[in-house]
XYZ file of N, CA and C in Angstrom:
849
model
N 0.839 -1.183 0.000
C 0.000 0.000 0.000
C 0.880 1.240 0.000
N 0.390 2.281 -0.590
C 1.141 3.539 -0.528
C 0.858 4.225 0.814
N 1.647 5.250 1.105
C 1.565 5.906 2.406
C 0.213 6.593 2.601
N -0.302 7.182 1.554
C -1.586 7.890 1.667
C -2.716 6.920 2.043
N -2.766 5.778 1.375
C -3.785 4.774 1.686
C -3.633 4.279 3.116
N -2.388 4.107 3.547
C -2.119 3.601 4.890
C -2.581 4.596 5.950
N -2.331 5.880 5.741
C -2.749 6.887 6.715
C -4.272 6.949 6.815
N -4.951 6.819 5.687
C -6.414 6.804 5.712
C -6.922 5.590 6.469
N -6.297 4.442 6.232
C -6.714 3.215 6.896
C -6.476 3.309 8.400
N -5.367 3.907 8.800
C -5.087 4.084 10.232
C -6.178 4.934 10.880
N -6.612 5.978 10.187
C -7.691 6.811 10.712
C -8.983 6.037 10.881
N -9.259 5.130 9.955
C -10.484 4.336 10.046
C -10.405 3.342 11.200
N -9.219 2.785 11.460
C -9.072 1.872 12.594
C -9.463 2.567 13.898
N -9.197 3.839 13.977
C -9.516 4.589 15.201
C -11.011 4.886 15.331
N -11.780 4.546 14.314
C -13.221 4.820 14.334
C -14.059 3.557 14.469
N -13.420 2.407 14.710
C -14.170 1.166 14.831
C -15.172 1.232 15.982
N -16.329 0.637 15.780
C -17.361 0.597 16.816
C -17.556 -0.819 17.362
N -17.104 -1.812 16.623
C -17.317 -3.197 17.017
C -16.199 -3.730 17.910
N -15.044 -3.123 17.850
C -13.873 -3.601 18.575
C -13.368 -2.534 19.545
N -12.694 -3.006 20.599
C -11.964 -2.107 21.482
C -10.539 -2.010 20.953
N -10.120 -0.828 20.554
C -8.810 -0.631 19.938
C -7.992 0.337 20.773
N -6.783 -0.075 21.141
C -5.860 0.802 21.850
C -4.571 0.922 21.037
N -3.794 1.982 21.327
C -2.531 2.240 20.628
C -1.416 2.445 21.656
N -0.853 1.365 22.168
C 0.208 1.499 23.180
C 1.502 2.102 22.635
N 1.680 2.118 21.305
C 2.906 2.633 20.709
C 2.568 3.862 19.865
N 3.378 4.907 19.945
C 3.094 6.116 19.164
C 3.369 5.905 17.680
N 2.708 6.717 16.861
C 2.971 6.715 15.430
C 4.401 7.204 15.178
N 5.036 6.616 14.177
C 6.417 6.973 13.869
C 7.271 5.726 13.858
N 8.556 5.886 14.107
C 9.450 4.730 14.110
C 9.108 3.826 15.287
N 8.771 2.579 14.998
C 8.323 1.651 16.035
C 9.507 1.170 16.871
N 9.334 1.177 18.179
C 10.381 0.713 19.086
C 9.753 -0.091 20.218
N 10.445 -1.192 20.620
C 10.005 -1.968 21.765
C 8.840 -2.900 21.489
N 8.576 -3.188 20.211
C 7.456 -4.079 19.891
C 7.944 -5.504 19.639
N 8.793 -5.676 18.636
C 9.310 -6.998 18.262
C 10.564 -6.782 17.436
N 11.505 -7.687 17.554
C 12.782 -7.518 16.856
C 12.621 -7.399 15.347
N 11.550 -8.005 14.772
C 11.356 -7.952 13.331
C 10.597 -6.706 12.887
N 10.084 -5.944 13.833
C 9.298 -4.748 13.491
C 9.948 -3.452 13.950
N 10.777 -3.520 14.970
C 11.360 -2.308 15.525
C 12.223 -1.575 14.511
N 12.164 -0.248 14.572
C 12.958 0.603 13.702
C 12.282 0.981 12.408
N 11.129 0.388 12.119
C 10.435 0.658 10.863
C 9.398 1.766 11.038
N 9.176 2.576 9.996
C 8.118 3.592 10.060
C 6.757 2.923 10.230
N 5.954 3.437 11.152
C 4.681 2.799 11.490
C 3.593 3.861 11.617
N 2.491 3.663 10.913
C 1.362 4.584 10.986
C 0.345 4.173 12.029
N 0.541 3.033 12.665
C -0.375 2.598 13.712
C -0.029 1.199 14.176
N 0.051 1.037 15.500
C 0.239 -0.288 16.098
C -0.959 -0.503 17.009
N -1.975 -1.192 16.504
C -3.259 -1.291 17.179
C -3.410 -2.632 17.883
N -3.824 -2.592 19.131
C -4.187 -3.805 19.856
C -5.708 -3.903 19.798
N -6.192 -4.872 19.037
C -7.624 -5.012 18.751
C -8.191 -6.110 19.635
N -9.197 -5.773 20.434
C -9.817 -6.748 21.335
C -11.224 -7.074 20.872
N -11.504 -8.370 20.726
C -12.826 -8.824 20.320
C -13.742 -8.944 21.534
N -15.016 -9.189 21.266
C -15.971 -9.323 22.357
C -15.690 -10.551 23.217
N -14.978 -11.553 22.660
C -14.633 -12.746 23.439
C -13.306 -12.577 24.175
N -12.796 -11.334 24.224
C -11.578 -10.959 24.948
C -10.293 -11.415 24.265
N -10.384 -12.036 23.090
C -9.181 -12.379 22.327
C -8.616 -11.092 21.733
N -7.311 -10.906 21.878
C -6.676 -9.669 21.411
C -5.647 -9.967 20.323
N -5.597 -9.106 19.342
C -4.730 -9.271 18.172
C -4.038 -7.943 17.880
N -2.760 -8.027 17.522
C -2.026 -6.827 17.120
C -2.140 -6.634 15.608
N -2.391 -5.407 15.188
C -2.413 -5.059 13.769
C -1.497 -3.864 13.567
N -0.431 -4.068 12.783
C 0.513 -2.988 12.483
C 0.301 -2.481 11.068
N 0.340 -1.176 10.883
C 0.374 -0.560 9.552
C 1.780 0.002 9.411
N 2.648 -0.715 8.715
C 4.081 -0.512 8.865
C 4.819 -0.682 7.543
N 5.875 0.105 7.369
C 6.763 -0.044 6.211
C 7.682 -1.236 6.510
N 7.183 -2.428 6.235
C 7.766 -3.674 6.725
C 9.171 -3.936 6.198
N 9.440 -3.483 4.974
C 10.745 -3.767 4.366
C 11.525 -2.498 4.040
N 11.191 -1.399 4.720
C 11.849 -0.117 4.463
C 11.876 0.194 2.964
N 10.769 -0.045 2.298
C 10.706 0.134 0.844
C 9.681 1.182 0.428
N 9.130 1.917 1.428
C 8.063 2.889 1.202
C 6.780 2.216 0.699
N 6.682 0.929 0.921
C 5.445 0.181 0.698
C 4.972 -0.311 2.059
N 3.774 0.103 2.435
C 3.277 -0.230 3.763
C 2.511 -1.551 3.750
N 2.683 -2.301 4.827
C 2.043 -3.585 5.007
C 1.060 -3.509 6.184
N 0.052 -4.355 6.142
C -0.684 -4.693 7.353
C -0.077 -5.992 7.865
N 0.488 -5.941 9.063
C 1.114 -7.121 9.653
C 0.349 -7.483 10.924
N -0.111 -8.724 10.983
C -0.896 -9.205 12.116
C -0.024 -10.076 13.011
N -0.036 -9.785 14.307
C 0.608 -10.601 15.329
C -0.465 -11.061 16.318
N -0.247 -12.208 16.946
C -1.136 -12.553 18.049
C -0.734 -11.730 19.272
N -1.529 -11.839 20.341
C -1.301 -10.979 21.504
C 0.091 -11.156 22.099
N 0.625 -12.382 22.056
C 1.931 -12.658 22.639
C 3.091 -12.142 21.792
N 2.791 -11.704 20.561
C 3.815 -11.169 19.649
C 4.927 -12.179 19.378
N 4.549 -13.442 19.187
C 5.557 -14.473 18.931
C 6.151 -14.354 17.530
N 5.416 -13.765 16.623
C 5.883 -13.598 15.251
C 4.713 -13.205 14.369
N 4.990 -12.683 13.174
C 3.899 -12.253 12.302
C 3.065 -13.435 11.818
N 1.763 -13.224 11.760
C 0.839 -14.236 11.263
C 0.547 -14.019 9.785
N 0.271 -12.783 9.414
C 0.016 -12.427 8.010
C 0.669 -11.089 7.725
N 1.193 -10.942 6.522
C 1.765 -9.648 6.093
C 1.133 -9.300 4.744
N 0.207 -8.364 4.741
C -0.533 -8.016 3.524
C -0.102 -6.649 3.014
N 0.166 -6.566 1.711
C 0.511 -5.263 1.153
C 0.066 -5.100 -0.299
N -0.156 -6.206 -0.991
C -0.460 -6.136 -2.418
C -1.893 -5.676 -2.646
N -2.054 -4.567 -3.361
C -3.381 -4.033 -3.652
C -3.867 -4.603 -4.979
N -5.045 -5.193 -4.967
C -5.637 -5.760 -6.177
C -6.986 -5.136 -6.455
N -7.831 -5.857 -7.184
C -9.135 -5.329 -7.551
C -9.007 -4.196 -8.541
N -9.882 -3.206 -8.424
C -9.809 -2.035 -9.294
C -10.045 -0.785 -8.454
N -10.029 0.377 -9.118
C -10.168 1.640 -8.383
C -11.497 1.734 -7.648
N -12.526 1.124 -8.222
C -13.853 1.188 -7.605
C -13.967 0.274 -6.393
N -13.259 -0.851 -6.420
C -13.327 -1.823 -5.324
C -11.951 -2.425 -5.079
N -11.013 -1.652 -4.521
C -9.667 -2.178 -4.277
C -9.674 -3.229 -3.180
N -8.775 -4.178 -3.307
C -8.635 -5.238 -2.307
C -7.190 -5.330 -1.848
N -7.005 -5.908 -0.693
C -5.673 -6.189 -0.175
C -5.500 -7.698 -0.220
N -4.458 -8.174 -0.930
C -4.347 -9.603 -1.215
C -3.178 -10.249 -0.471
N -3.381 -11.504 -0.131
C -2.365 -12.293 0.568
C -2.531 -13.748 0.198
N -1.412 -14.428 -0.088
C -1.441 -15.830 -0.484
C -0.775 -16.688 0.580
N -1.426 -17.775 0.917
C -0.902 -18.689 1.933
C 0.203 -19.552 1.335
N 1.416 -19.394 1.857
C 2.568 -20.168 1.395
C 3.330 -20.698 2.609
N 2.903 -21.809 3.173
C 3.588 -22.359 4.340
C 5.016 -22.780 3.999
N 5.932 -22.600 4.950
C 7.343 -22.880 4.656
C 8.044 -23.608 5.801
N 7.291 -24.369 6.563
C 7.913 -25.131 7.640
C 8.735 -26.288 7.056
N 9.724 -26.748 7.784
C 10.643 -27.767 7.279
C 10.334 -29.139 7.874
N 9.076 -29.547 7.756
C 8.692 -30.841 8.310
C 8.023 -31.735 7.270
N 8.041 -31.308 5.997
C 7.462 -32.116 4.937
C 5.943 -32.101 4.878
N 5.302 -31.203 5.623
C 3.835 -31.205 5.699
C 3.198 -29.967 5.063
N 3.976 -29.202 4.312
C 3.441 -27.947 3.784
C 2.333 -28.149 2.749
N 2.405 -29.216 1.980
C 1.335 -29.465 1.014
C 0.032 -29.789 1.750
N 0.132 -30.525 2.846
C -1.058 -30.795 3.651
C -1.624 -29.499 4.216
N -0.728 -28.602 4.626
C -1.192 -27.322 5.163
C -1.931 -26.519 4.095
N -1.390 -26.507 2.877
C -2.044 -25.774 1.790
C -3.429 -26.344 1.506
N -3.546 -27.671 1.493
C -4.838 -28.295 1.238
C -5.815 -28.017 2.379
N -5.316 -27.993 3.589
C -6.131 -27.685 4.768
C -6.684 -26.259 4.634
N -5.806 -25.311 4.332
C -6.217 -23.912 4.202
C -7.210 -23.747 3.052
N -6.935 -24.405 1.939
C -7.822 -24.311 0.781
C -9.203 -24.880 1.100
N -9.225 -25.996 1.820
C -10.498 -26.648 2.124
C -11.331 -25.856 3.115
N -10.692 -25.114 4.021
C -11.434 -24.399 5.050
C -11.629 -22.920 4.712
N -10.560 -22.242 4.314
C -10.698 -20.822 3.971
C -11.376 -20.646 2.617
N -11.144 -21.598 1.698
C -11.833 -21.571 0.415
C -10.988 -21.114 -0.744
N -9.769 -20.633 -0.506
C -8.873 -20.178 -1.574
C -7.484 -20.031 -0.995
N -6.474 -20.183 -1.837
C -5.103 -19.962 -1.373
C -4.810 -18.480 -1.215
N -5.450 -17.649 -2.027
C -5.235 -16.206 -1.975
C -6.461 -15.510 -1.407
N -6.240 -14.742 -0.344
C -7.310 -13.945 0.254
C -7.328 -12.584 -0.418
N -8.513 -12.041 -0.628
C -8.673 -10.703 -1.194
C -9.642 -9.939 -0.295
N -9.092 -9.118 0.590
C -9.897 -8.390 1.555
C -10.245 -7.014 0.989
N -11.511 -6.703 0.968
C -11.967 -5.424 0.417
C -11.532 -4.288 1.341
N -10.744 -3.350 0.779
C -10.283 -2.223 1.578
C -11.451 -1.304 1.917
N -11.571 -0.891 3.172
C -12.691 -0.023 3.558
C -12.517 1.388 3.015
N -13.634 1.982 2.650
C -13.612 3.353 2.141
C -14.042 4.364 3.195
N -14.752 3.891 4.222
C -15.271 4.797 5.232
C -15.426 4.049 6.549
N -15.836 4.791 7.574
C -15.942 4.212 8.916
C -16.994 3.120 8.992
N -17.988 3.152 8.124
C -19.030 2.128 8.140
C -18.505 0.763 7.704
N -17.357 0.748 7.010
C -16.827 -0.508 6.475
C -15.646 -1.062 7.270
N -15.122 -0.288 8.233
C -13.890 -0.711 8.898
C -14.105 -1.935 9.775
N -15.260 -2.057 10.428
C -15.485 -3.212 11.297
C -15.491 -4.512 10.504
N -16.120 -4.496 9.336
C -16.140 -5.699 8.500
C -14.735 -6.036 8.006
N -13.944 -5.010 7.718
C -12.572 -5.250 7.284
C -11.758 -5.904 8.401
N -11.919 -5.426 9.625
C -11.205 -6.027 10.756
C -11.687 -7.459 10.972
N -12.996 -7.687 10.828
C -13.524 -9.057 10.890
C -12.765 -9.964 9.932
N -12.672 -9.515 8.676
C -12.034 -10.332 7.635
C -10.561 -10.556 7.921
N -9.904 -9.531 8.442
C -8.468 -9.620 8.733
C -8.198 -10.627 9.850
N -8.963 -10.554 10.924
C -8.772 -11.469 12.050
C -9.179 -12.884 11.661
N -10.234 -13.002 10.858
C -10.648 -14.319 10.382
C -9.540 -14.967 9.561
N -8.910 -14.208 8.670
C -7.811 -14.732 7.868
C -6.682 -15.222 8.761
N -6.328 -14.442 9.775
C -5.260 -14.848 10.688
C -5.627 -16.137 11.413
N -6.877 -16.262 11.827
C -7.314 -17.478 12.525
C -7.174 -18.706 11.637
N -7.618 -18.587 10.385
C -7.534 -19.723 9.466
C -6.081 -20.073 9.166
N -5.230 -19.067 9.063
C -3.823 -19.320 8.783
C -3.178 -20.099 9.942
N -3.456 -19.671 11.186
C -2.879 -20.350 12.338
C -3.374 -21.790 12.439
N -4.662 -22.012 12.138
C -5.210 -23.368 12.163
C -4.511 -24.241 11.122
N -4.312 -23.701 9.934
C -3.661 -24.466 8.871
C -2.208 -24.757 9.223
N -1.509 -23.780 9.761
C -0.113 -23.990 10.158
C 0.006 -25.149 11.145
N -0.934 -25.190 12.086
C -0.887 -26.211 13.131
C -1.520 -27.520 12.693
N -2.141 -27.548 11.487
C -2.936 -28.705 11.063
C -3.861 -29.117 12.204
N -4.565 -28.125 12.738
C -5.367 -28.297 13.944
C -6.432 -29.368 13.762
N -6.555 -30.236 14.750
C -7.587 -31.273 14.695
C -8.974 -30.658 14.832
N -9.070 -29.558 15.551
C -10.332 -28.831 15.672
C -10.513 -27.981 14.416
N -10.958 -28.627 13.342
C -11.023 -27.981 12.028
C -12.052 -26.860 12.055
N -11.687 -25.653 11.621
C -12.649 -24.543 11.639
C -13.751 -24.744 10.608
N -14.877 -24.087 10.834
C -15.978 -24.155 9.884
C -15.546 -23.587 8.544
N -16.022 -24.194 7.475
C -15.676 -23.735 6.135
C -16.350 -22.406 5.837
N -15.564 -21.461 5.352
C -16.136 -20.163 4.977
C -17.090 -20.324 3.805
N -18.032 -19.399 3.717
C -18.938 -19.391 2.570
C -18.260 -18.603 1.462
N -17.519 -19.319 0.609
C -16.723 -18.668 -0.442
C -17.583 -18.041 -1.521
N -18.905 -18.269 -1.504
C -19.760 -17.736 -2.562
C -20.253 -16.329 -2.232
N -19.542 -15.618 -1.362
C -19.903 -14.246 -1.049
C -20.048 -13.401 -2.303
N -19.098 -13.501 -3.238
C -19.145 -12.699 -4.450
C -20.355 -13.093 -5.287
N -20.989 -12.110 -5.880
C -22.085 -12.387 -6.777
C -23.441 -12.069 -6.187
N -23.560 -11.937 -4.861
C -24.821 -11.575 -4.254
C -24.856 -10.065 -4.069
N -25.885 -9.374 -4.569
C -25.913 -7.917 -4.530
C -25.876 -7.362 -3.115
N -26.384 -8.090 -2.127
C -26.311 -7.648 -0.752
C -25.360 -8.562 0.000
N -24.168 -8.723 -0.579
C -23.247 -9.769 -0.179
C -22.990 -9.916 1.294
N -22.601 -8.837 1.989
C -22.172 -9.042 3.357
C -23.336 -9.434 4.251
N -24.524 -8.842 4.085
C -25.656 -9.219 4.913
C -26.001 -10.685 4.699
N -26.041 -11.116 3.455
C -26.372 -12.495 3.159
C -25.262 -13.432 3.608
N -24.036 -12.975 3.505
C -22.900 -13.793 3.928
C -22.996 -14.088 5.416
N -23.295 -13.074 6.213
C -23.399 -13.283 7.652
C -24.532 -14.249 7.969
N -25.664 -14.080 7.290
C -26.804 -14.941 7.541
C -26.471 -16.385 7.197
N -25.873 -16.595 6.039
C -25.595 -17.948 5.576
C -24.523 -18.608 6.441
N -23.525 -17.827 6.839
C -22.494 -18.389 7.694
C -23.093 -18.859 9.007
N -23.999 -18.089 9.579
C -24.622 -18.486 10.831
C -25.388 -19.794 10.654
N -26.036 -19.952 9.501
C -26.778 -21.178 9.237
C -25.809 -22.350 9.045
N -24.765 -22.143 8.257
C -23.818 -23.226 7.987
C -23.092 -23.669 9.250
N -22.856 -22.730 10.153
C -22.031 -23.030 11.305
C -22.857 -23.466 12.516
N -24.123 -23.738 12.318
C -24.935 -24.233 13.412
C -24.364 -25.579 13.860
N -23.691 -25.631 15.003
C -22.991 -26.864 15.400
C -23.925 -28.059 15.517
N -25.101 -27.854 16.082
C -26.011 -28.974 16.279
C -26.467 -29.548 14.943
N -26.787 -28.661 14.003
C -27.259 -29.107 12.689
C -26.185 -29.926 11.976
N -24.971 -29.403 11.907
C -23.896 -30.105 11.224
C -23.540 -31.397 11.943
N -23.519 -31.336 13.277
C -23.188 -32.531 14.060
C -24.189 -33.654 13.810
N -25.463 -33.304 13.800
C -26.485 -34.322 13.581
C -26.431 -34.863 12.151
N -26.145 -33.988 11.181
C -26.048 -34.438 9.787
C -24.877 -35.401 9.616
N -23.749 -35.081 10.240
C -22.580 -35.965 10.160
C -22.841 -37.297 10.878
N -23.493 -37.201 12.029
C -23.780 -38.415 12.791
C -24.629 -39.379 11.961
N -25.647 -38.829 11.301
C -26.510 -39.659 10.465
C -25.731 -40.244 9.289
N -24.865 -39.409 8.662
C -24.083 -39.880 7.518
C -23.085 -40.951 7.928
N -22.475 -40.791 9.094
C -21.532 -41.799 9.585
C -22.233 -43.133 9.837
N -23.432 -43.055 10.376
C -24.192 -44.278 10.643
C -24.529 -45.007 9.350
N -24.896 -44.231 8.338
C -25.258 -44.828 7.050
C -24.033 -45.292 6.282
N -22.891 -44.671 6.539
C -21.680 -44.982 5.761
C -20.667 -45.822 6.480
N -21.094 -46.567 7.497
C -20.186 -47.455 8.230
C -18.988 -46.703 8.812
N -19.251 -45.521 9.355
C -18.199 -44.762 10.013
C -17.351 -43.910 9.099
N -17.745 -43.755 7.845
C -16.978 -42.973 6.878
C -17.862 -41.854 6.319
N -17.285 -40.658 6.197
C -17.995 -39.535 5.585
C -17.535 -39.396 4.142
N -18.407 -39.736 3.209
C -18.069 -39.646 1.785
C -18.868 -38.527 1.132
N -18.244 -37.876 0.167
C -18.915 -36.832 -0.591
C -20.140 -37.418 -1.283
N -21.263 -36.721 -1.187
C -22.502 -37.204 -1.782
C -22.463 -37.190 -3.309
N -21.486 -36.477 -3.869
C -21.413 -36.378 -5.335
C -20.344 -37.283 -5.942
N -19.151 -37.326 -5.313
C -18.046 -38.073 -5.928
C -17.470 -39.164 -5.032
N -18.012 -39.278 -3.801
C -17.606 -40.311 -2.846
C -16.215 -40.086 -2.247
N -15.635 -38.913 -2.434
C -14.325 -38.628 -1.833
C -14.422 -38.690 -0.316
N -13.399 -39.254 0.331
C -13.335 -39.383 1.782
C -12.071 -38.691 2.277
N -12.219 -37.595 3.003
C -11.068 -36.848 3.505
C -10.192 -37.717 4.413
N -10.813 -38.577 5.202
C -10.048 -39.394 6.136
C -9.085 -40.344 5.456
N -9.525 -40.989 4.365
C -8.652 -41.945 3.692
C -7.502 -41.256 2.980
N -7.682 -39.987 2.601
C -6.630 -39.249 1.901
C -5.689 -38.519 2.847
N -6.237 -37.871 3.880
C -5.431 -37.012 4.745
C -5.190 -37.601 6.135
N -5.700 -38.802 6.384
C -5.471 -39.422 7.682
C -6.241 -38.736 8.796
N -5.608 -38.621 9.966
C -6.296 -38.088 11.143
C -6.828 -36.675 10.932
N -6.061 -35.838 10.210
C -6.494 -34.460 10.032
C -7.769 -34.380 9.201
N -8.017 -35.386 8.367
C -9.212 -35.372 7.536
C -10.370 -36.166 8.092
N -10.111 -36.937 9.160
C -11.163 -37.785 9.711
C -12.308 -36.943 10.263
N -13.514 -37.251 9.850
C -14.689 -36.549 10.336
C -14.954 -35.217 9.667
N -14.142 -34.861 8.655
C -14.323 -33.570 7.991
C -15.085 -33.728 6.688
N -16.011 -32.829 6.447
C -16.719 -32.727 5.176
C -17.465 -31.398 5.178
N -17.799 -30.875 4.020
C -18.499 -29.603 3.945
C -19.999 -29.816 3.822
N -20.750 -28.819 4.290
C -22.211 -28.896 4.233
C -22.727 -27.904 3.198
N -23.369 -28.416 2.177
C -23.960 -27.581 1.125
C -25.449 -27.410 1.399
N -25.890 -26.154 1.451
C -27.317 -25.884 1.618
C -28.010 -25.956 0.258
N -28.995 -26.795 0.172
C -29.679 -26.978 -1.112
C -30.671 -25.864 -1.401
N -30.992 -25.040 -0.416
C -31.891 -23.899 -0.615
C -31.068 -22.646 -0.856
N -31.159 -22.004 -2.009
C -30.361 -20.800 -2.280
C -30.685 -19.671 -1.318
N -29.688 -18.826 -1.057
C -29.883 -17.684 -0.177
C -30.977 -16.747 -0.668
N -31.099 -16.629 -1.966
C -32.067 -15.682 -2.519
C -33.504 -16.034 -2.157
N -33.734 -17.281 -1.727
C -35.087 -17.689 -1.378
C -35.403 -17.456 0.095
N -34.396 -17.024 0.887
C -34.618 -16.804 2.310
C -35.216 -15.438 2.561
N -36.067 -15.343 3.602
C -36.575 -14.039 3.984
C -35.606 -13.404 4.970
N -35.972 -12.257 5.553
C -35.063 -11.532 6.429
C -34.677 -12.343 7.667
N -35.562 -13.235 8.123
C -35.270 -13.994 9.330
C -34.339 -15.165 9.076
N -34.135 -15.525 7.821
C -33.208 -16.595 7.489
C -33.836 -17.958 7.385
N -35.026 -18.153 7.946
C -35.692 -19.435 7.816
C -35.075 -20.502 8.711
N -35.513 -21.732 8.544
C -35.045 -22.863 9.333
C -34.455 -23.917 8.410
N -33.286 -24.421 8.777
C -32.620 -25.439 7.973
C -32.771 -26.802 8.632
N -33.184 -27.802 7.862
C -33.299 -29.179 8.334
C -32.117 -29.990 7.796
N -31.884 -31.137 8.412
C -30.815 -32.013 7.929
C -31.055 -32.368 6.468
N -32.324 -32.544 6.110
C -32.659 -32.901 4.730
C -32.301 -31.796 3.740
N -32.063 -30.573 4.246
C -31.706 -29.448 3.375
C -30.202 -29.363 3.127
N -29.444 -30.294 3.690
C -27.992 -30.283 3.545
C -27.526 -31.448 2.685
N -26.480 -31.197 1.896
C -25.770 -32.271 1.196
C -24.319 -32.214 1.677
N -23.805 -33.314 2.188
C -22.424 -33.361 2.660
C -21.514 -33.676 1.485
N -20.619 -32.737 1.179
C -19.828 -32.831 -0.049
C -18.382 -32.417 0.216
N -17.485 -32.813 -0.698
C -16.092 -32.374 -0.618
C -15.976 -30.939 -1.126
N -14.807 -30.326 -0.904
C -14.616 -28.927 -1.286
C -14.769 -28.723 -2.795
N -14.221 -29.643 -3.600
C -14.313 -29.493 -5.055
C -15.759 -29.537 -5.532
N -16.503 -30.508 -5.052
C -17.903 -30.618 -5.487
C -18.725 -29.443 -4.978
N -18.381 -28.934 -3.784
C -19.090 -27.771 -3.262
C -18.941 -26.577 -4.207
N -17.726 -26.402 -4.701
C -17.497 -25.316 -5.653
C -18.297 -25.532 -6.940
N -18.312 -26.757 -7.427
C -19.012 -27.040 -8.677
C -20.524 -26.872 -8.533
N -21.051 -27.182 -7.359
C -22.485 -27.002 -7.134
C -22.881 -25.534 -7.247
N -21.947 -24.647 -6.885
C -22.202 -23.214 -6.955
C -21.660 -22.587 -8.244
N -21.217 -23.408 -9.165
C -20.522 -22.912 -10.352
C -21.428 -22.076 -11.253
N -22.699 -22.386 -11.290
C -23.603 -21.643 -12.166
C -24.927 -21.433 -11.447
N -25.743 -20.568 -12.013
C -27.075 -20.354 -11.475
C -28.110 -20.642 -12.568
N -29.210 -21.349 -12.234
C -29.478 -21.897 -10.902
C -28.481 -22.978 -10.521
N -28.298 -23.160 -9.202
C -27.321 -24.127 -8.728
C -27.634 -25.525 -9.253
N -26.588 -26.294 -9.450
C -26.768 -27.711 -9.747
C -27.325 -28.425 -8.519
N -28.145 -29.423 -8.746
C -28.551 -30.307 -7.662
C -27.433 -31.323 -7.418
N -27.335 -31.822 -6.203
C -26.281 -32.768 -5.867
C -26.351 -34.018 -6.744
N -27.553 -34.494 -7.022
C -27.663 -35.700 -7.852
C -27.280 -35.418 -9.304
N -27.489 -34.167 -9.759
C -27.067 -33.798 -11.112
C -25.545 -33.821 -11.217
N -24.873 -33.270 -10.194
C -23.412 -33.267 -10.206
C -22.879 -34.690 -10.082
N -23.513 -35.495 -9.254
C -23.098 -36.894 -9.102
C -23.176 -37.629 -10.433
N -24.211 -37.322 -11.221
C -24.344 -37.962 -12.534
C -23.229 -37.527 -13.466
N -22.833 -36.258 -13.377
C -21.736 -35.772 -14.228
C -20.428 -36.475 -13.855
N -20.196 -36.673 -12.569
C -18.978 -37.340 -12.123
C -18.966 -38.790 -12.596
N -20.086 -39.470 -12.483
C -20.173 -40.876 -12.869
C -20.044 -41.067 -14.368
N -20.490 -40.069 -15.138
C -20.429 -40.192 -16.595
C -19.050 -39.899 -17.162
N -18.181 -39.261 -16.341
C -16.858 -38.887 -16.847
C -15.957 -40.105 -16.921
N -15.286 -40.358 -18.058
C -14.387 -41.521 -18.173
C -13.245 -41.441 -17.180
N -12.870 -42.564 -16.635
C -11.766 -42.611 -15.661
C -10.422 -42.702 -16.369
């Protein structure tokens, strides 16, 4: 990001209404924060506290002394950077800040980490919409902290697999409102738990994709055991303001690839239609 964009963004961080934000470090050359950040020009070192008391550091900083400013996220303990975002994408009307997950640990498990991140976050590259005004800053912070959470889970190959994001946000004219509604429905723990329990009973203890029969457990071992995505067969556009009620029968348990294909066109493909396409394809 250029300096002008960074200064505007710092001003918006100070106007958040959803988060408690403090600035323990003054604007200017950062000192006493972390060995990898100290000495760099900084437009804001914000300690962001969520309603669940989890706190995250967000720096707006010239990370490489190159006059290009980064958003660098640290956890509260400041053990090291979680994400470093600086690349501006999109267009002038809707600029985005982009970051690509590239794990680099030396344990031979980085490909598994990439697949984990792709399956849960929904893409290797995140594109966060830069806020234009104070009304948009809270959603931007939501997206930033969410990205950091998914990255940490993928790095750790956490057994407590996070809920899959609703990657179909783009394309809905009232995207963020519908995204929040749909995410709340998808992440209903009881609904998903009961759907998986029923599927496990029917599948002799194995969760297979309803379209292509892929089993995460047989491919990824323990990290994939018990994991599958839930596709809502009722489109968001048919929901009223209250969101309606979702039954187990309204869900199709599918792998990440088939989930994407089900949403590939409108009207959405039915799960049995996609299953027929998979079966008809020569091996």
